[in-house]
mmCIF file of C-alpha atoms in Angstrom:
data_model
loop_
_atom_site.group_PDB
_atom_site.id
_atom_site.type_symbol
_atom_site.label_atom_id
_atom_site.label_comp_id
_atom_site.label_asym_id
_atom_site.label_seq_id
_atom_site.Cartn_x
_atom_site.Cartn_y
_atom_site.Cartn_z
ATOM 1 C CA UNK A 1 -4.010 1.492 -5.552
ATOM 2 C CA UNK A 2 -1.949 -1.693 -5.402
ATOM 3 C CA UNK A 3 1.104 -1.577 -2.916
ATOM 4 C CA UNK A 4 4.908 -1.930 -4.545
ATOM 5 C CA UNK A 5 4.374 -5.747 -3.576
ATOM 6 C CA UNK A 6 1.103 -6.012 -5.426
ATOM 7 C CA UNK A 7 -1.151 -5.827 -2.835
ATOM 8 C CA UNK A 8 -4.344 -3.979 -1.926
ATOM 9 C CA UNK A 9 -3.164 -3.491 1.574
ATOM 10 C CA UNK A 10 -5.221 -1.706 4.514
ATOM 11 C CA UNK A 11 -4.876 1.874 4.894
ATOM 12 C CA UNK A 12 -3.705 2.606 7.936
ATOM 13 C CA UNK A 13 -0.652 0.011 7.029
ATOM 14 C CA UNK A 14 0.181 1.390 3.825
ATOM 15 C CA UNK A 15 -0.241 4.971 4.920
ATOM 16 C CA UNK A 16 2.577 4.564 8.267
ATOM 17 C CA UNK A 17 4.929 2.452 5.819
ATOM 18 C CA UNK A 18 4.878 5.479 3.132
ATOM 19 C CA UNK A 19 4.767 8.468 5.887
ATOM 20 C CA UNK A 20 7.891 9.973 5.080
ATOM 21 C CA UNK A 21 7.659 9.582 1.054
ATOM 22 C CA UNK A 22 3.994 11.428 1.635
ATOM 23 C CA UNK A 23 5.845 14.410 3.240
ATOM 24 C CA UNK A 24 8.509 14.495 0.358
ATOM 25 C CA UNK A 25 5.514 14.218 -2.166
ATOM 26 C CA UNK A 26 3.203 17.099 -0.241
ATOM 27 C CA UNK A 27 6.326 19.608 -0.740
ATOM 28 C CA UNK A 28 6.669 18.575 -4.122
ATOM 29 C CA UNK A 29 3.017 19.329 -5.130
ATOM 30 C CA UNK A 30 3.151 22.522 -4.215
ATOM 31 C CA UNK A 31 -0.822 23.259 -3.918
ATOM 32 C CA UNK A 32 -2.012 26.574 -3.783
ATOM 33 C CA UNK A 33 -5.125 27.482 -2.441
ATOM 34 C CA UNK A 34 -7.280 27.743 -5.336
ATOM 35 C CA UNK A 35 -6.021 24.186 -6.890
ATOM 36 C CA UNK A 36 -7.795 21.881 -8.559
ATOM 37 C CA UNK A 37 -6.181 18.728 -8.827
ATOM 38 C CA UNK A 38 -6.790 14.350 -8.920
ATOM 39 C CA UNK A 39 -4.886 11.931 -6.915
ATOM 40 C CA UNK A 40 -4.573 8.564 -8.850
ATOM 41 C CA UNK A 41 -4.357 5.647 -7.201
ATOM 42 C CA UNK A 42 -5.513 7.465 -3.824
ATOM 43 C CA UNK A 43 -6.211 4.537 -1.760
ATOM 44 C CA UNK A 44 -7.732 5.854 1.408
ATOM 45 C CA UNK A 45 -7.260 9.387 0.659
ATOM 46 C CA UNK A 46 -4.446 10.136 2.721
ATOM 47 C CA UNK A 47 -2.538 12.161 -0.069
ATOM 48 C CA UNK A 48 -5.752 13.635 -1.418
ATOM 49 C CA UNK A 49 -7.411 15.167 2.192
ATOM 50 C CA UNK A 50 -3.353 16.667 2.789
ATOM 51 C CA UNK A 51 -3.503 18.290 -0.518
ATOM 52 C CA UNK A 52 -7.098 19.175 -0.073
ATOM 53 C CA UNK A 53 -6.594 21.128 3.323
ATOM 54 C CA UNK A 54 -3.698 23.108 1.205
ATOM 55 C CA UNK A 55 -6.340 23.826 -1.760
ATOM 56 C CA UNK A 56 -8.741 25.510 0.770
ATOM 57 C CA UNK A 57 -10.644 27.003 -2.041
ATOM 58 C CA UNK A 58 -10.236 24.522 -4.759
ATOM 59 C CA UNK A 59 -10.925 20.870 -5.599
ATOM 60 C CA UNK A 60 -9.908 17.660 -4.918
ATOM 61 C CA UNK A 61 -10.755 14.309 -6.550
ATOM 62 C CA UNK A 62 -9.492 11.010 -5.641
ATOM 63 C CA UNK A 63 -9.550 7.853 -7.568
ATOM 64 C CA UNK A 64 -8.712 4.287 -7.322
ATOM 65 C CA UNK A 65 -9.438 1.017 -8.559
ATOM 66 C CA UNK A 66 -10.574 -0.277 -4.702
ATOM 67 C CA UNK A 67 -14.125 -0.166 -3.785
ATOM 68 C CA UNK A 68 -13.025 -0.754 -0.352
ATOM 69 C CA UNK A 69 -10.445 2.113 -0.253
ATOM 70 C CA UNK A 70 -12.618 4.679 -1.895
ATOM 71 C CA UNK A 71 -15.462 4.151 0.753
ATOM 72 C CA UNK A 72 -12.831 4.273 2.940
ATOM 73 C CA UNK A 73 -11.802 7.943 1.751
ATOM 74 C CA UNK A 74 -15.007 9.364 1.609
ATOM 75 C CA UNK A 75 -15.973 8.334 5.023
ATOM 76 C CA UNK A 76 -12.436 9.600 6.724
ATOM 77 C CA UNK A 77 -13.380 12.799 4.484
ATOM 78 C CA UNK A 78 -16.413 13.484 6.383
ATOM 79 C CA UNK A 79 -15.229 12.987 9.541
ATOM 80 C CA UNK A 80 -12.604 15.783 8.680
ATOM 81 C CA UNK A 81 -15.263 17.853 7.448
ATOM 82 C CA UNK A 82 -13.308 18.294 4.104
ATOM 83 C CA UNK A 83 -15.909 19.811 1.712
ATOM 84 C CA UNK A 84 -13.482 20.771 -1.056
ATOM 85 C CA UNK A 85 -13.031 16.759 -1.850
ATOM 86 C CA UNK A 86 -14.654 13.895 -3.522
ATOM 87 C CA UNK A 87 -13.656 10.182 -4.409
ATOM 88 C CA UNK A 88 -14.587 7.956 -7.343
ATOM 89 C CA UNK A 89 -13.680 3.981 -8.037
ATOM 90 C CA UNK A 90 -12.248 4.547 -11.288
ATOM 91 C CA UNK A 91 -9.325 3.534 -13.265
ATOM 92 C CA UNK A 92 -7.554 6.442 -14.489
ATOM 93 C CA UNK A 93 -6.085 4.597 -17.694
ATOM 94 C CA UNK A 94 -9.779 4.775 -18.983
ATOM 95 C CA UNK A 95 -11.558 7.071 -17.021
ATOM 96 C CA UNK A 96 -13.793 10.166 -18.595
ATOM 97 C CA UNK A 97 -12.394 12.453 -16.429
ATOM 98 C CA UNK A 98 -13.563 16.125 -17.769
ATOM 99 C CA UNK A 99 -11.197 17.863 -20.526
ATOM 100 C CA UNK A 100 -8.543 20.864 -19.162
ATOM 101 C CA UNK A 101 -10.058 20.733 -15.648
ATOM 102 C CA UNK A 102 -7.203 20.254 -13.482
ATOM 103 C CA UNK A 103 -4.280 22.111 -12.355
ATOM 104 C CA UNK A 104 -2.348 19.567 -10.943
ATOM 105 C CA UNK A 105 -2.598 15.613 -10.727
ATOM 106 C CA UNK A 106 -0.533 14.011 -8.511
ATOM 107 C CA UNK A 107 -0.072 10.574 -7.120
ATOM 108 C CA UNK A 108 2.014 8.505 -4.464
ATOM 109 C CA UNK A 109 3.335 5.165 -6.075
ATOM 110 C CA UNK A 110 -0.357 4.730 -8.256
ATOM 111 C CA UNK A 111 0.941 4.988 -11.650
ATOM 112 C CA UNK A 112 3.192 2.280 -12.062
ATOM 113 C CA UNK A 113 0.776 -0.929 -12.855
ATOM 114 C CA UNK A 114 -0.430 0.509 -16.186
ATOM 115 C CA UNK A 115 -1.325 -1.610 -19.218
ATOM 116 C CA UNK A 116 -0.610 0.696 -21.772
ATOM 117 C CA UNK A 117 1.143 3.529 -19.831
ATOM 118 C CA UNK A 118 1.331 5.526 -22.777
ATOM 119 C CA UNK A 119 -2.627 5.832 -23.429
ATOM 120 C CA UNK A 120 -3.113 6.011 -19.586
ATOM 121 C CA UNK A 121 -0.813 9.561 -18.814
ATOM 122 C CA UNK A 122 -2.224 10.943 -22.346
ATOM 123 C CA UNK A 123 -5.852 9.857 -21.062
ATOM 124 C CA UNK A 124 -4.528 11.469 -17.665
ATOM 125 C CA UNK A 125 -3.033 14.754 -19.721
ATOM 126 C CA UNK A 126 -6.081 15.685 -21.121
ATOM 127 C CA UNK A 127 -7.913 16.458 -17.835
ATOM 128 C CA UNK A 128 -4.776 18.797 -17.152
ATOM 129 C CA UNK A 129 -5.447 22.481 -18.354
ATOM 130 C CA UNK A 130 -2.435 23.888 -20.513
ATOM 131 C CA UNK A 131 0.601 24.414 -18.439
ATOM 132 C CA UNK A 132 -1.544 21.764 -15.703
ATOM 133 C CA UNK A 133 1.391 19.666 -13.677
ATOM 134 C CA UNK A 134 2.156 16.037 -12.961
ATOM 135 C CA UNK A 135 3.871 14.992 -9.972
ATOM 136 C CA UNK A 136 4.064 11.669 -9.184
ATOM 137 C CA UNK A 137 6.273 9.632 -6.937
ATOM 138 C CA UNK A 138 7.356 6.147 -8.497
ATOM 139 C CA UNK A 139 9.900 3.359 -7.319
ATOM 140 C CA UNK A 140 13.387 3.531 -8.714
ATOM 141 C CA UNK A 141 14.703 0.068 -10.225
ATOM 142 C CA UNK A 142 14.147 -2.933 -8.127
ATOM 143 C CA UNK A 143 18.440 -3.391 -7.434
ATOM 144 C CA UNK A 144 18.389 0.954 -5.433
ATOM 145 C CA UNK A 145 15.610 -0.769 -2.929
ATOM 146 C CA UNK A 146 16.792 -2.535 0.345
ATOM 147 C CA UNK A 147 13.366 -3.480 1.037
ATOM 148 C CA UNK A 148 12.806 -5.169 -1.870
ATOM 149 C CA UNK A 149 16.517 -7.014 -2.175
ATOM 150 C CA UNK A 150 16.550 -7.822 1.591
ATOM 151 C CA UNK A 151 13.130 -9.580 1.006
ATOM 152 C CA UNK A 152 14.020 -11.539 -1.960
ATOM 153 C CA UNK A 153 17.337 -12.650 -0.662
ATOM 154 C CA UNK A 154 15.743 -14.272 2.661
ATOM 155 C CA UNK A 155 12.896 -16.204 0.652
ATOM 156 C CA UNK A 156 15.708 -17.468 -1.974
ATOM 157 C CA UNK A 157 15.113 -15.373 -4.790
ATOM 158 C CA UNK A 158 17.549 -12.894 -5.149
ATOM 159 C CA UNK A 159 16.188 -11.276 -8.444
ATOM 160 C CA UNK A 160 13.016 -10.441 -9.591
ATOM 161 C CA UNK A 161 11.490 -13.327 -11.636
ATOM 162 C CA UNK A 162 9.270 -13.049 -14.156
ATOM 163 C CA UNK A 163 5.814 -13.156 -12.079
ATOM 164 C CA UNK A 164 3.414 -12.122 -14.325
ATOM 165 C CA UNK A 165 1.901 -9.391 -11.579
ATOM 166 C CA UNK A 166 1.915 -5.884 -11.253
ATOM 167 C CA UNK A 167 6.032 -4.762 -11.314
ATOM 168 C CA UNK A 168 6.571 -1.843 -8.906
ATOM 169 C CA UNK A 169 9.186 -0.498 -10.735
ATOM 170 C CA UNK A 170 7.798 -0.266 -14.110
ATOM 171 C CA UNK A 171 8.759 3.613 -14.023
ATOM 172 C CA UNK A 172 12.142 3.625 -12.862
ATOM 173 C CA UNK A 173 13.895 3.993 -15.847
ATOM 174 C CA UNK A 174 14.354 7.643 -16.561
ATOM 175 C CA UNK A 175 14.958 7.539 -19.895
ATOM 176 C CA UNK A 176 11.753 5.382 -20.833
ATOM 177 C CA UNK A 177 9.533 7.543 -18.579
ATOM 178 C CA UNK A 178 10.554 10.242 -20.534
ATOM 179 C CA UNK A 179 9.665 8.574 -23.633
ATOM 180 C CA UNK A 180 6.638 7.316 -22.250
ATOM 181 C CA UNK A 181 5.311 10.604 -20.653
ATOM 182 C CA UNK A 182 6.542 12.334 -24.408
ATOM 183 C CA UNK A 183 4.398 10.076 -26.288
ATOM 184 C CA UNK A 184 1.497 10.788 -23.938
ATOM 185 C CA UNK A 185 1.856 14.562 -24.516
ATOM 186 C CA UNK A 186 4.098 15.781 -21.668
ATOM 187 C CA UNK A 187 6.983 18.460 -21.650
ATOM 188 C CA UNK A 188 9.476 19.218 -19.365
ATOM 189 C CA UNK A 189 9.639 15.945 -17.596
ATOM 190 C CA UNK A 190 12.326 15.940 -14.709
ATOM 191 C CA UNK A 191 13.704 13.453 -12.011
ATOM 192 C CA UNK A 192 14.424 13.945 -8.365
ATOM 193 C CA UNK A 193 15.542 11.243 -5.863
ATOM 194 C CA UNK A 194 13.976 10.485 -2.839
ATOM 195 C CA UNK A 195 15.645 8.390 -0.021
ATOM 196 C CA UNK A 196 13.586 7.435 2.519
ATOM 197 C CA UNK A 197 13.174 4.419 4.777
ATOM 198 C CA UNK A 198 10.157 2.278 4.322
ATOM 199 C CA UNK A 199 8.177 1.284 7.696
ATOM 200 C CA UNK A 200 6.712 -2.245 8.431
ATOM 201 C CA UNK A 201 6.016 -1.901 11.669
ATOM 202 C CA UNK A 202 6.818 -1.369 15.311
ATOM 203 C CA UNK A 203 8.371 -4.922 15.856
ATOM 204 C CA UNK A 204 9.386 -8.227 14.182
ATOM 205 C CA UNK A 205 5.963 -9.945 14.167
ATOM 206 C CA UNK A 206 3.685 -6.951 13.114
ATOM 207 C CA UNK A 207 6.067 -6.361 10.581
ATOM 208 C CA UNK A 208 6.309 -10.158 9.402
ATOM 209 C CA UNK A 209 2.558 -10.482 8.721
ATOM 210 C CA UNK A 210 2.368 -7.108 7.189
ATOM 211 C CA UNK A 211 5.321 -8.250 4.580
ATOM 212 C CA UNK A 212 3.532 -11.607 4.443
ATOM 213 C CA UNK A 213 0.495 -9.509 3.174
ATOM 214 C CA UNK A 214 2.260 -8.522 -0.146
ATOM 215 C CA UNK A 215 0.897 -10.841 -3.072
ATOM 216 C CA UNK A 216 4.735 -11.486 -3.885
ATOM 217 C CA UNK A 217 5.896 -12.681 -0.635
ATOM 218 C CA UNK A 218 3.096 -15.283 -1.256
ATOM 219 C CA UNK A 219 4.069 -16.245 -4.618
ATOM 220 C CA UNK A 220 7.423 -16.563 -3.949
ATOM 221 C CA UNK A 221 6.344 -18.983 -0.745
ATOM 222 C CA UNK A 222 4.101 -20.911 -2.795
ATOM 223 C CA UNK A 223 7.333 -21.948 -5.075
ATOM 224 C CA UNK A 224 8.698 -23.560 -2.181
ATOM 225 C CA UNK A 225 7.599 -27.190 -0.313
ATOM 226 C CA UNK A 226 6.765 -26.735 3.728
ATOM 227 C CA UNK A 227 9.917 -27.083 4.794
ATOM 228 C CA UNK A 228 11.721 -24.785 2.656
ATOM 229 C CA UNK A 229 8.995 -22.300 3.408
ATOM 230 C CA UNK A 230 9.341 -22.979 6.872
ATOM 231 C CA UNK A 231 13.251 -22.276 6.329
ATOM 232 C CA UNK A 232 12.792 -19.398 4.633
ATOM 233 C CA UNK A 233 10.185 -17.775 7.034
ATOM 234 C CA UNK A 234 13.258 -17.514 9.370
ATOM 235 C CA UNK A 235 15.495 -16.465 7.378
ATOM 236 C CA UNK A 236 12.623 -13.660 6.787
ATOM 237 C CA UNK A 237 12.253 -13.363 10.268
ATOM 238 C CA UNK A 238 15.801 -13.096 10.714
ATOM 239 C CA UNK A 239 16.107 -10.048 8.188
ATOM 240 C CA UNK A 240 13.653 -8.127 9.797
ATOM 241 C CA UNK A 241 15.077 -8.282 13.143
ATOM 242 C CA UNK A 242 18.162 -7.382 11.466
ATOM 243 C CA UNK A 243 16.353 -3.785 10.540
ATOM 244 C CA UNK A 244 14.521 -3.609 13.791
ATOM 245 C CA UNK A 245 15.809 -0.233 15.528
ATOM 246 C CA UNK A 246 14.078 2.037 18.392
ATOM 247 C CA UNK A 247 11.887 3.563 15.992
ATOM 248 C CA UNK A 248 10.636 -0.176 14.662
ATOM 249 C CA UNK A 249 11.695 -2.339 11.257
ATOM 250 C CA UNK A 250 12.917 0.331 8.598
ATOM 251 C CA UNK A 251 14.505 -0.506 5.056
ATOM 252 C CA UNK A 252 15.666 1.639 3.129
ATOM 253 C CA UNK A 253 14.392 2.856 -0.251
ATOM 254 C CA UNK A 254 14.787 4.742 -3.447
ATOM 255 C CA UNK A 255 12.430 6.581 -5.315
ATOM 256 C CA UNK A 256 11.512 9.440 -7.762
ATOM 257 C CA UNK A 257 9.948 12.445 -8.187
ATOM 258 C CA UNK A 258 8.805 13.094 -11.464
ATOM 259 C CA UNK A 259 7.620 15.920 -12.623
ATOM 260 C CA UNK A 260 6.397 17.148 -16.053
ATOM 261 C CA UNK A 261 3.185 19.532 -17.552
ATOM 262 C CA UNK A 262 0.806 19.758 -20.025
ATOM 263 C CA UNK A 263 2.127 21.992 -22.578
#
C-alpha cells in the first residue's frame, strides 16, 4: 500500500491519519458473517482484521505490495487471535488469486497506483463470484483536498506537477472510473462522497516529520536550494499550526466510495 503522498508509511501513522475514512469504509462493506472477501493494498491489516471480526465465519485475505507491512499484519493477527484471516505480499494487478472465490473485495485508498487499471480490477473481478462486490475508497481530484492544496501552497507549488510517481488521485474522475471499472467487467458502479478530516498528528512537530515522510514533500524540497527549503519548511510549519486544534493538526479531505459488482 503506498500512502496518497507516495509513501510506504508506518502503520500505526497511516492507520490514526485514515481513522475516520476506515469507519466510513467498514459501514460501507457491509460484511456479513459468512463473507469471504480480499483487502488490496491492506498495509498492516487494519481494514482486513475489522472486516474479519464482522465475517466471524468466513474469510479474510489481505494483500499488499510491502514485505514489511504484510509481516506486520500477520503478526498483529495473531496477537488478536483472528483465525478467519491470512496475508500475502502480492500485487493484485497480477496476482493468481483463485477464480469466483470472493464475495466482497474491498480496499482503503490501495487501488489508485495501478499501471494498467483496466487489466488490474478485471484481474481483481475474476476472483469475485457472480453478483461478488467492490467497495473501495479512493481520493477525489487533487483541487476537493485541503491537505493536499495546503501542502503544495506552503512548499511553492501550488499545482500538482508532473512527478512521474504514484498520483493519488488517479480515480477521482467519476466518469473514467466508470469506464475503467466497465472495461474491466463491472456493473452498477456508483459514487458516494466522503468528507472527513485527515490526521497528522497530535502537534506541529509530530505532524511536520510525518508530512516530511511523504515521497512528494521530498521531491518537491529537493527542487529547491537550502535556503528556499529552509523558507519553505516554515511556511510548512506555519500551515500546520494553522490546522492545529484541541484534537491535533486536521485537514480536511474529499473522497469516494465506489461501489460496483461482478455481474
Amino acid at each position: 500500500m503506498t500512502h496518497p503522498g507516495g509513501r510506504k508509511p508506518p502503520p500505526s501513522g497511516y492507520d490514526a491519519e485514515l481513522r475516520r475514512h476506515g469507519e466510513v469504509l467498514r459501514r460501507a462493506c457491509r460484511v456479513g458473517p459468512r463473507d469471504r472477501f480480499l483487502d488490496i493494498g491492506c498495509g498492516a491489516g487494519t481494514t482486513t482484521r475489522e472486516a474479519a471480526r464482522a465475517a466471524r465465519e468466513g474469510e479474510a485475505l489481505g494483500v499488499d505490495v510491502s514485505a514489511h507491512a504484510i509481516e506486520r499484519a500477520r503478526a498483529l493477527a495473531r496477537a488478536e487471535g483472528l483465525g478467519n484471516v491470512a496475508f500475502e505480499q502480492a500485487d493484485a494487478q497480477v496476482h493468481p488469486f483463485p477464480e469466483e472465490h470472493f464475495d466482497l473485495v474491498i480496499s482503503r485508498f490501495g487501488t489508485m497506483f495501478f499501471a494498467d487499471p483496466v487489466a488490474a480490477f478485471a484481474n481483481i473481478g475474476r476472483a469475485l463470484r457472480p453478483a461478488g462486490r467492490l467497495v473501495m475508497m479512493v481520493w477525489q481530484p487533487h483541487e476537493r483536498n485541503e491537505w493536499e492544496l495546503a501542502i503544495r501552497r506552503a512548499l511553492g507549488e501550488p499545482s500538482p506537477a508532473d512527478e512521474g510517481g504514484p498520483d493519488a488521485f488517479s480515480l477521482g474522475d467519476p466518469e473514467a472510473v466508470r469506464e475503467i471499472l466497465g472495461a474491466a467487467g463491472f456493473a452498477d458502479v456508483a459514487f458516494t462522497g466522503v468528507e472527513e478530516p485527515v490526521y497528522y498528528g497530535p502537534d506541529v512537530p509530530a505532524a511536520l516529520d510525518w508530512v516530511c515522510s511523504f515521497t512528494s514533500t521530498a521531491r518537491l524540497l529537493e527542487r529547491l536550494d537550502p535556503g528556499a527549503a529552509a523558507r519553505a519548511m516554515e511556511r510548512l510549519r506555519e500551515t500546520l499550526a494553522a490546522h492545529l486544534d484541541d484534537d491535533g493538526v486536521r485537514f480536511g479531505s474529499r473522497a469516494w466510495i465506489v461501489t460496483a459488482r461482478r455481474p
